[in-house]
Coordinates of N, CA and C in Angstrom, one line a residue:
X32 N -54.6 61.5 -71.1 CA -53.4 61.2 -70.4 C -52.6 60.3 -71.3
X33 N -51.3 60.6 -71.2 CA -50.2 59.4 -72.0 C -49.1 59.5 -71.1
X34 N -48.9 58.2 -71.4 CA -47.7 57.9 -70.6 C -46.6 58.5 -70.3
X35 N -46.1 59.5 -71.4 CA -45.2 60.3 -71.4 C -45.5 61.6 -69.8
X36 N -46.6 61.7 -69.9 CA -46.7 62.8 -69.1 C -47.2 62.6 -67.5
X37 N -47.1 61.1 -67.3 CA -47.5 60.6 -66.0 C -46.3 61.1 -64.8
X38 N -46.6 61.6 -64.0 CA -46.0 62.2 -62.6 C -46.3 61.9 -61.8
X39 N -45.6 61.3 -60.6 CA -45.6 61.1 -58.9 C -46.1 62.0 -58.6
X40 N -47.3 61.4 -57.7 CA -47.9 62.5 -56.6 C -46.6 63.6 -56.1
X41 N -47.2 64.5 -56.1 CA -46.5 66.5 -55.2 C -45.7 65.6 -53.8
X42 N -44.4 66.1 -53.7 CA -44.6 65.2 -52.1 C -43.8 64.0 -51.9
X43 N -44.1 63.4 -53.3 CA -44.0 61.4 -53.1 C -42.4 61.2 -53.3
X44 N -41.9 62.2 -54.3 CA -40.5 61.8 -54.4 C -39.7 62.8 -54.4
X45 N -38.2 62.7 -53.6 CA -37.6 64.0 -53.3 C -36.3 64.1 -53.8
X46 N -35.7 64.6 -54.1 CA -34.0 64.6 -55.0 C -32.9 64.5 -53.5
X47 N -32.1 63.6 -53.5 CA -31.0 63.9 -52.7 C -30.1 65.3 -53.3
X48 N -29.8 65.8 -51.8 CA -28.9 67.0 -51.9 C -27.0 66.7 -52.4
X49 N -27.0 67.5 -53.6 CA -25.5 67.1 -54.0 C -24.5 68.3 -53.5
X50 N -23.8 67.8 -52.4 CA -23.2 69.1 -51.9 C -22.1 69.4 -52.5
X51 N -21.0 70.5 -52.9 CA -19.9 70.7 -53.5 C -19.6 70.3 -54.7
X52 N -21.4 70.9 -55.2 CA -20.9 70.9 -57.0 C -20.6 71.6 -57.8
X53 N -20.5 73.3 -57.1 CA -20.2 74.2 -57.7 C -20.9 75.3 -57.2
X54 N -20.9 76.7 -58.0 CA -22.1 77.4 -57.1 C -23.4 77.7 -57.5
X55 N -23.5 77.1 -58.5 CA -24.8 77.3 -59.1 C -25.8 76.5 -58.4
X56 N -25.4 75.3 -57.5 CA -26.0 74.4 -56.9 C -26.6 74.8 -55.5
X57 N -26.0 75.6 -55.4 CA -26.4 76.6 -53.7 C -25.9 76.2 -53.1
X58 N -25.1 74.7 -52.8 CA -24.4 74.4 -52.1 C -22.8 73.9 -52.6
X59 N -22.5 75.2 -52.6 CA -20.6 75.1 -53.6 C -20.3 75.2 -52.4
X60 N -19.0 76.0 -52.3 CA -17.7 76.2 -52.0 C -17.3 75.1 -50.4
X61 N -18.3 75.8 -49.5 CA -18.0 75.0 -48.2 C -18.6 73.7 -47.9
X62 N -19.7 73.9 -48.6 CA -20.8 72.7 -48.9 C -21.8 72.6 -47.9
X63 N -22.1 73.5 -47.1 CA -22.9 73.7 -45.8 C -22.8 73.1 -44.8
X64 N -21.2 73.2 -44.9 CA -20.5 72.8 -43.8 C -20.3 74.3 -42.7
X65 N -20.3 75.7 -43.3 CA -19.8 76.3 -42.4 C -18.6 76.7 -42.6
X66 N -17.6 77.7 -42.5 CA -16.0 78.1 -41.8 C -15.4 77.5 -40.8
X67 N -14.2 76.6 -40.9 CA -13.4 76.0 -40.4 C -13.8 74.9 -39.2
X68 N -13.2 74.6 -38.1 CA -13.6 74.2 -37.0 C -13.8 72.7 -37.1
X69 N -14.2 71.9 -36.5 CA -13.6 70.1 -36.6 C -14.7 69.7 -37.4
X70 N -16.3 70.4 -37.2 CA -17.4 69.9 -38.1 C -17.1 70.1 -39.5
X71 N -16.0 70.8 -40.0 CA -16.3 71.5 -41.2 C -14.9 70.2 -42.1
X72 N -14.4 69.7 -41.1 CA -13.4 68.9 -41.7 C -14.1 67.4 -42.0
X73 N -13.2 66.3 -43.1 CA -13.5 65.3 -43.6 C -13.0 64.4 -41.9
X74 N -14.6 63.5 -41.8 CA -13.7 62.8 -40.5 C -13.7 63.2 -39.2
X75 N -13.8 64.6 -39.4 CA -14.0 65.6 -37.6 C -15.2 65.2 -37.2
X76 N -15.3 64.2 -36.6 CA -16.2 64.3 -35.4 C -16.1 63.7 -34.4
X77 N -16.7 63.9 -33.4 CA -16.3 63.1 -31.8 C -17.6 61.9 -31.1
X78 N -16.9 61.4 -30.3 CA -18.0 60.3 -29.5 C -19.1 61.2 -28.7
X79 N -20.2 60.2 -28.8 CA -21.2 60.7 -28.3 C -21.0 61.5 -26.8
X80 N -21.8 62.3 -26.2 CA -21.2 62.9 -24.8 C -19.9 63.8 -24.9
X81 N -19.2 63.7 -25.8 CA -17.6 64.3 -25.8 C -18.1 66.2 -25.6
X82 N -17.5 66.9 -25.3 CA -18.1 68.1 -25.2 C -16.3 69.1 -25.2
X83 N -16.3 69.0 -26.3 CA -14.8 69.4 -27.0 C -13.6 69.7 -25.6
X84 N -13.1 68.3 -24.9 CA -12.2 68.5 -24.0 C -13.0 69.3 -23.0
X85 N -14.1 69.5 -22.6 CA -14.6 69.9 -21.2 C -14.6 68.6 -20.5
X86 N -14.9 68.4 -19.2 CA -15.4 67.6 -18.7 C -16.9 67.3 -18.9
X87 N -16.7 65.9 -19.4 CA -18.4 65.5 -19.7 C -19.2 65.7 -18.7
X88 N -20.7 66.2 -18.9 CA -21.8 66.1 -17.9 C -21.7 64.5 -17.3
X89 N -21.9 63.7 -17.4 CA -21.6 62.0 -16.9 C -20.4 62.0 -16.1
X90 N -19.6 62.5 -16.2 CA -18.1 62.8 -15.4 C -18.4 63.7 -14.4
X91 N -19.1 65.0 -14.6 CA -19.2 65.9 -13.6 C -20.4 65.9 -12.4
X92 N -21.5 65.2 -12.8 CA -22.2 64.7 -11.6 C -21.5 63.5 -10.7
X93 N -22.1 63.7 -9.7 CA -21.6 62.0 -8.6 C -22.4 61.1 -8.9
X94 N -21.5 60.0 -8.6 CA -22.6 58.7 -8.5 C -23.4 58.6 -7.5
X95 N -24.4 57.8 -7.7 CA -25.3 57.8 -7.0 C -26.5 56.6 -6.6
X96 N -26.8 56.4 -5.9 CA -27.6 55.3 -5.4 C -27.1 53.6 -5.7
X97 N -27.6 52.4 -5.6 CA -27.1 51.5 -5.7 C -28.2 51.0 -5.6
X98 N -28.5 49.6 -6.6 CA -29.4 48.8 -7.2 C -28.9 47.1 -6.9
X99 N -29.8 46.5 -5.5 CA -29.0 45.0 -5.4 C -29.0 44.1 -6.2
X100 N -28.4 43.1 -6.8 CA -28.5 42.3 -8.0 C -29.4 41.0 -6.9
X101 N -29.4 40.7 -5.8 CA -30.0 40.0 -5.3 C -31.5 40.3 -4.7
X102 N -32.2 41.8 -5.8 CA -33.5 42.0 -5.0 C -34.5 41.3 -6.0
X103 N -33.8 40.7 -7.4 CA -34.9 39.9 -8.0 C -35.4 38.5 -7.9
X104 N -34.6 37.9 -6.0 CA -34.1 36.7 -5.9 C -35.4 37.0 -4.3
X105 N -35.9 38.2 -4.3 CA -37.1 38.4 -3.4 C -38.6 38.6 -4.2
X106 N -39.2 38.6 -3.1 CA -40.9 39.1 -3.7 C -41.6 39.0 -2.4
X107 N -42.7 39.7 -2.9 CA -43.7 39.6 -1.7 C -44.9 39.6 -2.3
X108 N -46.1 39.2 -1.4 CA -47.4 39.0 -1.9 C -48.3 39.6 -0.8
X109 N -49.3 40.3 -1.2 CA -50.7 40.6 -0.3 C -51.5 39.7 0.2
X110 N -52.2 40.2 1.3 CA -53.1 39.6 2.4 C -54.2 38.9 0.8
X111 N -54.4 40.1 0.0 CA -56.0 39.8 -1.2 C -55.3 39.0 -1.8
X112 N -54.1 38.8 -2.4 CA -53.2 38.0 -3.5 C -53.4 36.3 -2.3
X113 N -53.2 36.5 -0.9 CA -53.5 34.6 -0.5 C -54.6 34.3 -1.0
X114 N -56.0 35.3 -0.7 CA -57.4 34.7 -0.9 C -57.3 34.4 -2.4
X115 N -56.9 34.2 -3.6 CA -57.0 34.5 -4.6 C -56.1 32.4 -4.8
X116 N -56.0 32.3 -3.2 CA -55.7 30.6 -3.5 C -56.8 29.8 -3.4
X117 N -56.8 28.3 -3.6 CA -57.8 27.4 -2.8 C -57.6 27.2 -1.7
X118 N -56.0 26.1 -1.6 CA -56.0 26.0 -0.5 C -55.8 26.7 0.7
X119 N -55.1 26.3 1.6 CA -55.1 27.1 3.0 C -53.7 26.9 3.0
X120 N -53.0 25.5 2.9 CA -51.5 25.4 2.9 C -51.1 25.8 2.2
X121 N -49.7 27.2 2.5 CA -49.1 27.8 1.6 C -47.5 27.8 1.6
X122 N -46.8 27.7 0.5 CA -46.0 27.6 0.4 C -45.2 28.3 -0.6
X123 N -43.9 28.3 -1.1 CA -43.2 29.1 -2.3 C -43.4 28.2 -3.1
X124 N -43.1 27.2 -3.2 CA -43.7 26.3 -4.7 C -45.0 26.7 -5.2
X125 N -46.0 26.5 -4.2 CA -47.3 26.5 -4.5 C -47.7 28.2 -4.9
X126 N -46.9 29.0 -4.3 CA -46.6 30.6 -5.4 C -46.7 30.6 -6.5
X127 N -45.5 29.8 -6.6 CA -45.1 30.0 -7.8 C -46.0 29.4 -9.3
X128 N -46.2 28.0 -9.1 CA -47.2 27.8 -9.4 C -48.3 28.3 -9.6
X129 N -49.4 29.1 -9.0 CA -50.3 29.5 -9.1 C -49.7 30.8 -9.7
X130 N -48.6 31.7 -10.1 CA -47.9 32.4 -10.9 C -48.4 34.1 -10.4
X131 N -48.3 33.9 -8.8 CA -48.1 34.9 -7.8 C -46.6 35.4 -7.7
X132 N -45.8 34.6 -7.7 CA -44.5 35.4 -7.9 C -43.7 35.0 -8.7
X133 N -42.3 35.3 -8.8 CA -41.4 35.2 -10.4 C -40.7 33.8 -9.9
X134 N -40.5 33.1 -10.9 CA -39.7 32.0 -10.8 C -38.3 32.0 -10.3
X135 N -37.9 33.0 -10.3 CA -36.7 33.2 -9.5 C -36.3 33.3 -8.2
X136 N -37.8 33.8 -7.3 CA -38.2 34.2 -6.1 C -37.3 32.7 -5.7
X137 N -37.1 33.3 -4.6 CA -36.0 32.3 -3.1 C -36.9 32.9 -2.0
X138 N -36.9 34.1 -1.5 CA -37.0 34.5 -0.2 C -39.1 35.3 -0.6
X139 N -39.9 34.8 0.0 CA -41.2 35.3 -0.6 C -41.5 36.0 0.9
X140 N -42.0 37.1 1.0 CA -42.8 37.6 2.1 C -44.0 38.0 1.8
X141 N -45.3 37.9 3.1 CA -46.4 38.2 2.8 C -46.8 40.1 3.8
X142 N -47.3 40.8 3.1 CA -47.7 42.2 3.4 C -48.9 42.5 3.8
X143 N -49.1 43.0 4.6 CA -50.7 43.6 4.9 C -51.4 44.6 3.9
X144 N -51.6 44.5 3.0 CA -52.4 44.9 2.1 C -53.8 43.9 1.9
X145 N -54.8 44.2 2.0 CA -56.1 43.8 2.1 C -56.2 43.4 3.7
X146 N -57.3 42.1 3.5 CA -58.0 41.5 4.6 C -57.5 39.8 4.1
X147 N -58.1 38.9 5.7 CA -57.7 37.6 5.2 C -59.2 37.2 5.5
X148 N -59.7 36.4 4.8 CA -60.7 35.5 4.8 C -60.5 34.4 5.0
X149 N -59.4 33.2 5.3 CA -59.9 32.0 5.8 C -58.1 32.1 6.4
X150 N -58.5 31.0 7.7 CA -57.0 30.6 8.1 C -56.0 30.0 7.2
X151 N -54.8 30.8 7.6 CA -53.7 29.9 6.1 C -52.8 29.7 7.4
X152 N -52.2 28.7 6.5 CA -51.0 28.0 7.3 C -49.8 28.5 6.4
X153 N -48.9 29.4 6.6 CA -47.6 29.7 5.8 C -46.4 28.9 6.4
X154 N -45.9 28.0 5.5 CA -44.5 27.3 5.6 C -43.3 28.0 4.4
X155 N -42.5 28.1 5.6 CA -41.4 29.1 4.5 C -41.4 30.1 4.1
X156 N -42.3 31.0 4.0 CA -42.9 32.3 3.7 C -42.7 33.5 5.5
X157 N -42.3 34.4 4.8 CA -42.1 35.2 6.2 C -43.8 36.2 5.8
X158 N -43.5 37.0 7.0 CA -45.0 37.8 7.0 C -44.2 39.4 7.8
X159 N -45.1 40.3 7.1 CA -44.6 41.6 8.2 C -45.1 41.3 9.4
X160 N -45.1 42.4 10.6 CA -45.7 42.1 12.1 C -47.5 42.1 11.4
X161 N -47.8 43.4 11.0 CA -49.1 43.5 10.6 C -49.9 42.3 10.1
X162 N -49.1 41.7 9.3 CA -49.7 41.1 8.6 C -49.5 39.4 9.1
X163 N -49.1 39.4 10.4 CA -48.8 38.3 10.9 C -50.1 37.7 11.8
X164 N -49.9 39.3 12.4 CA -50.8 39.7 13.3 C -52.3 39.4 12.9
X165 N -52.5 39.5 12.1 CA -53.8 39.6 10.7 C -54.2 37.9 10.3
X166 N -53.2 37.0 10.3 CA -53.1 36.1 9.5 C -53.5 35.1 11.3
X167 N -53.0 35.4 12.0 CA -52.8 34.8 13.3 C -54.2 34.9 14.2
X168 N -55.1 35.8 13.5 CA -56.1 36.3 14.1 C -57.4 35.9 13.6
X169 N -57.1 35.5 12.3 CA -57.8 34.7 11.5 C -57.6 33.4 11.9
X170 N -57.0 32.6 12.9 CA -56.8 31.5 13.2 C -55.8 30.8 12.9
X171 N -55.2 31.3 11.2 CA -53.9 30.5 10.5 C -52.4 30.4 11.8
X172 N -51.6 30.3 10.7 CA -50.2 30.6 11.5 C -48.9 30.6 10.6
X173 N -48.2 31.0 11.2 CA -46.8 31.3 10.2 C -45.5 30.8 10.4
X174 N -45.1 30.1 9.9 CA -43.7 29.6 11.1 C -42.6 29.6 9.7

């Protein structure tokens, strides 16, 4: 082996394409651009979605549904998410704290998903009927 004859791995290194150098290069005259039309010009091209003067797909469907900027300012928690406290007194500070819901949370409600195991006292916190029902029957209460 000598130096002179050392080569990049097959593969490792690739030549950029020189377009419009003539025709011996395979890519002369048009430069693989194609016959006429706005792609074939210097500069011709359009904004994303543009669909040559048709009406864009995003234009031709309807709008649709609506997303409230005040639903990240709610949360709710499960019947199994209370037992997962110590205490019995529950509150939205003490949520948040224990990092049951988002710090942003204002309005917290509790859901009937699982069971309750000990009486809780909820201050401030709303509850579905079920799960009121649930929480009231276990002795707690909800106000």
């Amino acid at each position: 082996m000598e130096l002179n004859s050392i080569k990049p791995a097959d593969g490792a290194k690739h030549y950029k394409r020189r377009v419009g150098r003539g025709i011996g290069s395979g890519l002369g005259k048009t430069a693989g651009r194609g016959h006429k039309g706005q792609k074939s010009r210097a500069g011709g091209y359009h904004k994303v979605g543009f669909e040559g003067g048709q009406m864009p797909m995003q234009r031709r469907l309807p709008k649709r549904g609506f997303k409230s900027a005040l639903l990240k300012f709610n949360a709710e928690i499960t019947l199994d998410a209370l037992n997962l406290l110590e205490t019995s007194d529950i509150n939205v500070v003490l949520l948040k704290q224990a990092g049951l819901v988002s710090e942003l949370a204002k309005v917290v409600k509790v859901i009937k998903t699982g069971t309750v195991t000990k009486a809780y006292k909820l201050s401030g916190i709303g509850a579905t009927e079920a799960a009121k029902a649930a929480i009231l029957a276990a002795g707690g209460s909800v106000d």
